Amino acid sequence: MSTSQSLDIRSRKPENLGVWTNPKHELHLQSGPVPTLNEGQCLVHVRATGICGSDVHFWKKGHIGDMVVTGENGLGHESSGVVIDVGPGVTKYKPGDRVALECGIPCMKATCYYCRIGRYNACPDVVFFSTPPHHGTLTRYHVHPEEWLHPLPDELSFEEGSLLEPLSVALAGIDRSELRLGDPIVICGAGPIGLVTLLAAHAAGATPIVITDLDESRLQFAKKLIPRVRTVKVDTKLGSKEVADEVRKTLGTEAKLVFECTGVESSVQTGIYSCRFGGMVFIIGCGKDFQTMPFSYMSAREIDIRFQYRYHDTYPKAIALVSAGLIDLKPLVTHRFTLEEGEKAFAAASDPSAKAVKVQILDD
């Protein structure tokens, strides 16, 4: 894309349309002015944005933990696009450059312990776009700090660029869990995060792998992604121990690692009962604020529970893995809508009967 073509978008599409929610749990399109640029910022025409489960949760429930929707709030944080203008001091990008957006912007002050040691995802002053009160990137034009844009190689589409965000979640889990070649693992949940975790764990050499879900179509989708994965359809009439019996039988052993990607209490319990002595249950999914776990069972078997909070330093690795063909994200996008169809897109993403895996909103 030439500079003249990239700058022309504002004259062709002057309306800065976005998808918003509010404390009344309303979902609506909202227009606003094209944002102005400050020092070190780039104006991005957002070309692709995936709908995350957290976006739906903020719309439907109004909060995730202590993060509460208190006013009009723009959604979206899985985005890629094209730089169409740059502010003073920007040296890395120019109009026409294709970029992926990392949407957690830490303070990066020398006085911030977490930023100083590189664990910037724990920065107490982080601005995470789409998390109240910060508006999201599901909008036509978005201003983003130069330092938190990542060059998108020519071989990656905008759709793949937006999928780097959920892949980052999975890669953070793979790193923090210390998965090793040949580890037998279980993935609880075949939603978008469970599926990208499957792709990442397969690329990291885990074997054998079992993935569980309530929905047989999701399990079949997982088989298409990784044919050798083993599947267990969860019977909700059974208790967690009984489901775990089936999981261990299908895996052929007890799991060294369980990646829990649902946050559902019964699923967390199943993961614990599926785990070997000295193993680990790594919880990626967020669920109820308080949950019951089989404490004595875990204690007697030295089962570790570990969590993650977002990610850090994952985008370059994600881009390299996808560019090299080690992880194929393209099949994950099952539904596509225009920005003007944003409400329909969220309806599909929140309706189980739509059989959506990843819904993306595109703007040409």
JSON list of C-alpha atoms in Angstrom, two decimals, residues 180-296:
[
{"chain": "A", "resi": 180, "resn": "ARG", "atom": "CA", "xyz": [8.79, -30.24, 27.47]},
{"chain": "A", "resi": 181, "resn": "LEU", "atom": "CA", "xyz": [9.10, -32.52, 24.44]},
{"chain": "A", "resi": 182, "resn": "GLY", "atom": "CA", "xyz": [7.09, -35.70, 24.94]},
{"chain": "A", "resi": 183, "resn": "ASP", "atom": "CA", "xyz": [5.01, -34.45, 27.86]},
{"chain": "A", "resi": 184, "resn": "PRO", "atom": "CA", "xyz": [1.57, -36.12, 28.00]},
{"chain": "A", "resi": 185, "resn": "ILE", "atom": "CA", "xyz": [-0.96, -33.31, 28.37]},
{"chain": "A", "resi": 186, "resn": "VAL", "atom": "CA", "xyz": [-4.67, -32.61, 28.66]},
{"chain": "A", "resi": 187, "resn": "ILE", "atom": "CA", "xyz": [-6.36, -29.46, 27.37]},
{"chain": "A", "resi": 188, "resn": "CYS", "atom": "CA", "xyz": [-9.72, -28.76, 28.97]},
{"chain": "A", "resi": 189, "resn": "GLY", "atom": "CA", "xyz": [-11.91, -26.81, 26.57]},
{"chain": "A", "resi": 190, "resn": "ALA", "atom": "CA", "xyz": [-11.87, -26.60, 22.78]},
{"chain": "A", "resi": 191, "resn": "GLY", "atom": "CA", "xyz": [-12.83, -22.96, 22.50]},
{"chain": "A", "resi": 192, "resn": "PRO", "atom": "CA", "xyz": [-10.52, -20.44, 20.81]},
{"chain": "A", "resi": 193, "resn": "ILE", "atom": "CA", "xyz": [-7.96, -20.41, 23.64]},
{"chain": "A", "resi": 194, "resn": "GLY", "atom": "CA", "xyz": [-8.05, -24.19, 23.97]},
{"chain": "A", "resi": 195, "resn": "LEU", "atom": "CA", "xyz": [-7.51, -24.56, 20.24]},
{"chain": "A", "resi": 196, "resn": "VAL", "atom": "CA", "xyz": [-4.58, -22.13, 20.02]},
{"chain": "A", "resi": 197, "resn": "THR", "atom": "CA", "xyz": [-3.13, -23.89, 23.08]},
{"chain": "A", "resi": 198, "resn": "LEU", "atom": "CA", "xyz": [-3.48, -27.14, 21.16]},
{"chain": "A", "resi": 199, "resn": "LEU", "atom": "CA", "xyz": [-1.62, -25.66, 18.18]},
{"chain": "A", "resi": 200, "resn": "ALA", "atom": "CA", "xyz": [1.14, -24.27, 20.41]},
{"chain": "A", "resi": 201, "resn": "ALA", "atom": "CA", "xyz": [1.50, -27.44, 22.50]},
{"chain": "A", "resi": 202, "resn": "HIS", "atom": "CA", "xyz": [1.70, -29.57, 19.38]},
{"chain": "A", "resi": 203, "resn": "ALA", "atom": "CA", "xyz": [4.39, -27.28, 17.96]},
{"chain": "A", "resi": 204, "resn": "ALA", "atom": "CA", "xyz": [6.26, -27.54, 21.28]},
{"chain": "A", "resi": 205, "resn": "GLY", "atom": "CA", "xyz": [6.34, -31.35, 21.04]},
{"chain": "A", "resi": 206, "resn": "ALA", "atom": "CA", "xyz": [3.74, -32.44, 23.60]},
{"chain": "A", "resi": 207, "resn": "THR", "atom": "CA", "xyz": [2.51, -36.01, 23.09]},
{"chain": "A", "resi": 208, "resn": "PRO", "atom": "CA", "xyz": [0.07, -37.59, 23.56]},
{"chain": "A", "resi": 209, "resn": "ILE", "atom": "CA", "xyz": [-2.55, -34.83, 23.79]},
{"chain": "A", "resi": 210, "resn": "VAL", "atom": "CA", "xyz": [-6.18, -35.12, 24.89]},
{"chain": "A", "resi": 211, "resn": "ILE", "atom": "CA", "xyz": [-8.62, -32.24, 24.47]},
{"chain": "A", "resi": 212, "resn": "THR", "atom": "CA", "xyz": [-12.04, -32.15, 26.14]},
{"chain": "A", "resi": 213, "resn": "ASP", "atom": "CA", "xyz": [-15.25, -30.24, 25.47]},
{"chain": "A", "resi": 214, "resn": "LEU", "atom": "CA", "xyz": [-19.02, -30.46, 25.83]},
{"chain": "A", "resi": 215, "resn": "ASP", "atom": "CA", "xyz": [-19.52, -29.88, 22.11]},
{"chain": "A", "resi": 216, "resn": "GLU", "atom": "CA", "xyz": [-18.66, -32.70, 19.71]},
{"chain": "A", "resi": 217, "resn": "SER", "atom": "CA", "xyz": [-18.34, -30.26, 16.80]},
{"chain": "A", "resi": 218, "resn": "ARG", "atom": "CA", "xyz": [-15.59, -28.39, 18.65]},
{"chain": "A", "resi": 219, "resn": "LEU", "atom": "CA", "xyz": [-13.75, -31.66, 19.21]},
{"chain": "A", "resi": 220, "resn": "GLN", "atom": "CA", "xyz": [-14.02, -32.54, 15.54]},
{"chain": "A", "resi": 221, "resn": "PHE", "atom": "CA", "xyz": [-12.67, -29.08, 14.71]},
{"chain": "A", "resi": 222, "resn": "ALA", "atom": "CA", "xyz": [-9.69, -29.83, 16.97]},
{"chain": "A", "resi": 223, "resn": "LYS", "atom": "CA", "xyz": [-9.12, -33.09, 15.08]},
{"chain": "A", "resi": 224, "resn": "LYS", "atom": "CA", "xyz": [-9.02, -31.20, 11.80]},
{"chain": "A", "resi": 225, "resn": "LEU", "atom": "CA", "xyz": [-6.37, -28.86, 13.22]},
{"chain": "A", "resi": 226, "resn": "ILE", "atom": "CA", "xyz": [-4.23, -31.65, 14.71]},
{"chain": "A", "resi": 227, "resn": "PRO", "atom": "CA", "xyz": [-5.36, -35.08, 13.45]},
{"chain": "A", "resi": 228, "resn": "ARG", "atom": "CA", "xyz": [-3.45, -37.03, 16.10]},
{"chain": "A", "resi": 229, "resn": "VAL", "atom": "CA", "xyz": [-5.11, -35.27, 19.04]},
{"chain": "A", "resi": 230, "resn": "ARG", "atom": "CA", "xyz": [-7.36, -37.52, 21.17]},
{"chain": "A", "resi": 231, "resn": "THR", "atom": "CA", "xyz": [-10.76, -36.24, 22.25]},
{"chain": "A", "resi": 232, "resn": "VAL", "atom": "CA", "xyz": [-13.15, -36.68, 25.16]},
{"chain": "A", "resi": 233, "resn": "LYS", "atom": "CA", "xyz": [-16.69, -35.38, 25.01]},
{"chain": "A", "resi": 234, "resn": "VAL", "atom": "CA", "xyz": [-17.65, -34.36, 28.53]},
{"chain": "A", "resi": 235, "resn": "ASP", "atom": "CA", "xyz": [-20.83, -35.95, 29.87]},
{"chain": "A", "resi": 236, "resn": "THR", "atom": "CA", "xyz": [-22.37, -33.41, 32.24]},
{"chain": "A", "resi": 237, "resn": "LYS", "atom": "CA", "xyz": [-24.25, -36.18, 34.03]},
{"chain": "A", "resi": 238, "resn": "LEU", "atom": "CA", "xyz": [-20.96, -37.56, 35.32]},
{"chain": "A", "resi": 239, "resn": "GLY", "atom": "CA", "xyz": [-18.91, -36.22, 38.19]},
{"chain": "A", "resi": 240, "resn": "SER", "atom": "CA", "xyz": [-15.44, -34.76, 37.78]},
{"chain": "A", "resi": 241, "resn": "LYS", "atom": "CA", "xyz": [-13.73, -37.97, 38.89]},
{"chain": "A", "resi": 242, "resn": "GLU", "atom": "CA", "xyz": [-15.67, -40.05, 36.36]},
{"chain": "A", "resi": 243, "resn": "VAL", "atom": "CA", "xyz": [-14.84, -37.65, 33.54]},
{"chain": "A", "resi": 244, "resn": "ALA", "atom": "CA", "xyz": [-11.19, -37.74, 34.63]},
{"chain": "A", "resi": 245, "resn": "ASP", "atom": "CA", "xyz": [-11.26, -41.54, 34.46]},
{"chain": "A", "resi": 246, "resn": "GLU", "atom": "CA", "xyz": [-12.26, -41.27, 30.80]},
{"chain": "A", "resi": 247, "resn": "VAL", "atom": "CA", "xyz": [-9.61, -38.63, 30.18]},
{"chain": "A", "resi": 248, "resn": "ARG", "atom": "CA", "xyz": [-6.81, -40.76, 31.65]},
{"chain": "A", "resi": 249, "resn": "LYS", "atom": "CA", "xyz": [-8.04, -43.82, 29.75]},
{"chain": "A", "resi": 250, "resn": "THR", "atom": "CA", "xyz": [-8.01, -41.88, 26.47]},
{"chain": "A", "resi": 251, "resn": "LEU", "atom": "CA", "xyz": [-4.60, -40.35, 27.19]},
{"chain": "A", "resi": 252, "resn": "GLY", "atom": "CA", "xyz": [-3.22, -43.76, 28.09]},
{"chain": "A", "resi": 253, "resn": "THR", "atom": "CA", "xyz": [-1.55, -42.37, 31.21]},
{"chain": "A", "resi": 254, "resn": "GLU", "atom": "CA", "xyz": [-1.93, -39.61, 33.76]},
{"chain": "A", "resi": 255, "resn": "ALA", "atom": "CA", "xyz": [-1.21, -36.11, 32.50]},
{"chain": "A", "resi": 256, "resn": "LYS", "atom": "CA", "xyz": [2.02, -34.39, 33.41]},
{"chain": "A", "resi": 257, "resn": "LEU", "atom": "CA", "xyz": [0.40, -31.10, 32.47]},
{"chain": "A", "resi": 258, "resn": "VAL", "atom": "CA", "xyz": [-3.22, -29.99, 32.24]},
{"chain": "A", "resi": 259, "resn": "PHE", "atom": "CA", "xyz": [-4.08, -26.74, 30.48]},
{"chain": "A", "resi": 260, "resn": "GLU", "atom": "CA", "xyz": [-7.45, -25.63, 31.83]},
{"chain": "A", "resi": 261, "resn": "CYS", "atom": "CA", "xyz": [-8.94, -23.24, 29.27]},
{"chain": "A", "resi": 262, "resn": "THR", "atom": "CA", "xyz": [-12.55, -22.91, 30.45]},
{"chain": "A", "resi": 263, "resn": "GLY", "atom": "CA", "xyz": [-12.46, -21.59, 34.00]},
{"chain": "A", "resi": 264, "resn": "VAL", "atom": "CA", "xyz": [-15.47, -23.80, 34.79]},
{"chain": "A", "resi": 265, "resn": "GLU", "atom": "CA", "xyz": [-15.24, -25.28, 38.28]},
{"chain": "A", "resi": 266, "resn": "SER", "atom": "CA", "xyz": [-16.13, -28.84, 37.29]},
{"chain": "A", "resi": 267, "resn": "SER", "atom": "CA", "xyz": [-13.58, -28.70, 34.47]},
{"chain": "A", "resi": 268, "resn": "VAL", "atom": "CA", "xyz": [-10.85, -27.47, 36.81]},
{"chain": "A", "resi": 269, "resn": "GLN", "atom": "CA", "xyz": [-11.67, -30.40, 39.11]},
{"chain": "A", "resi": 270, "resn": "THR", "atom": "CA", "xyz": [-11.51, -32.83, 36.19]},
{"chain": "A", "resi": 271, "resn": "GLY", "atom": "CA", "xyz": [-8.11, -31.46, 35.28]},
{"chain": "A", "resi": 272, "resn": "ILE", "atom": "CA", "xyz": [-6.86, -32.01, 38.82]},
{"chain": "A", "resi": 273, "resn": "TYR", "atom": "CA", "xyz": [-8.11, -35.62, 38.91]},
{"chain": "A", "resi": 274, "resn": "SER", "atom": "CA", "xyz": [-6.48, -36.25, 35.51]},
{"chain": "A", "resi": 275, "resn": "CYS", "atom": "CA", "xyz": [-3.05, -35.18, 36.74]},
{"chain": "A", "resi": 276, "resn": "ARG", "atom": "CA", "xyz": [-0.16, -37.41, 37.84]},
{"chain": "A", "resi": 277, "resn": "PHE", "atom": "CA", "xyz": [1.70, -37.19, 41.13]},
{"chain": "A", "resi": 278, "resn": "GLY", "atom": "CA", "xyz": [3.88, -34.08, 40.97]},
{"chain": "A", "resi": 279, "resn": "GLY", "atom": "CA", "xyz": [2.09, -32.80, 37.89]},
{"chain": "A", "resi": 280, "resn": "MET", "atom": "CA", "xyz": [0.66, -29.36, 37.20]},
{"chain": "A", "resi": 281, "resn": "VAL", "atom": "CA", "xyz": [-2.73, -27.91, 36.36]},
{"chain": "A", "resi": 282, "resn": "PHE", "atom": "CA", "xyz": [-2.18, -24.67, 34.48]},
{"chain": "A", "resi": 283, "resn": "ILE", "atom": "CA", "xyz": [-5.29, -22.50, 34.55]},
{"chain": "A", "resi": 284, "resn": "ILE", "atom": "CA", "xyz": [-5.66, -20.15, 31.59]},
{"chain": "A", "resi": 285, "resn": "GLY", "atom": "CA", "xyz": [-9.45, -19.70, 31.60]},
{"chain": "A", "resi": 286, "resn": "CYS", "atom": "CA", "xyz": [-11.11, -17.25, 33.97]},
{"chain": "A", "resi": 287, "resn": "GLY", "atom": "CA", "xyz": [-14.26, -18.38, 35.78]},
{"chain": "A", "resi": 288, "resn": "LYS", "atom": "CA", "xyz": [-16.05, -17.65, 39.04]},
{"chain": "A", "resi": 289, "resn": "ASP", "atom": "CA", "xyz": [-14.32, -15.43, 41.57]},
{"chain": "A", "resi": 290, "resn": "PHE", "atom": "CA", "xyz": [-14.31, -18.30, 44.10]},
{"chain": "A", "resi": 291, "resn": "GLN", "atom": "CA", "xyz": [-14.14, -22.01, 43.32]},
{"chain": "A", "resi": 292, "resn": "THR", "atom": "CA", "xyz": [-13.95, -25.32, 45.17]},
{"chain": "A", "resi": 293, "resn": "MET", "atom": "CA", "xyz": [-10.98, -27.60, 44.55]},
{"chain": "A", "resi": 294, "resn": "PRO", "atom": "CA", "xyz": [-10.12, -31.08, 45.95]},
{"chain": "A", "resi": 295, "resn": "PHE", "atom": "CA", "xyz": [-7.53, -29.68, 48.35]},
{"chain": "A", "resi": 296, "resn": "SER", "atom": "CA", "xyz": [-6.60, -32.91, 50.14]}
]
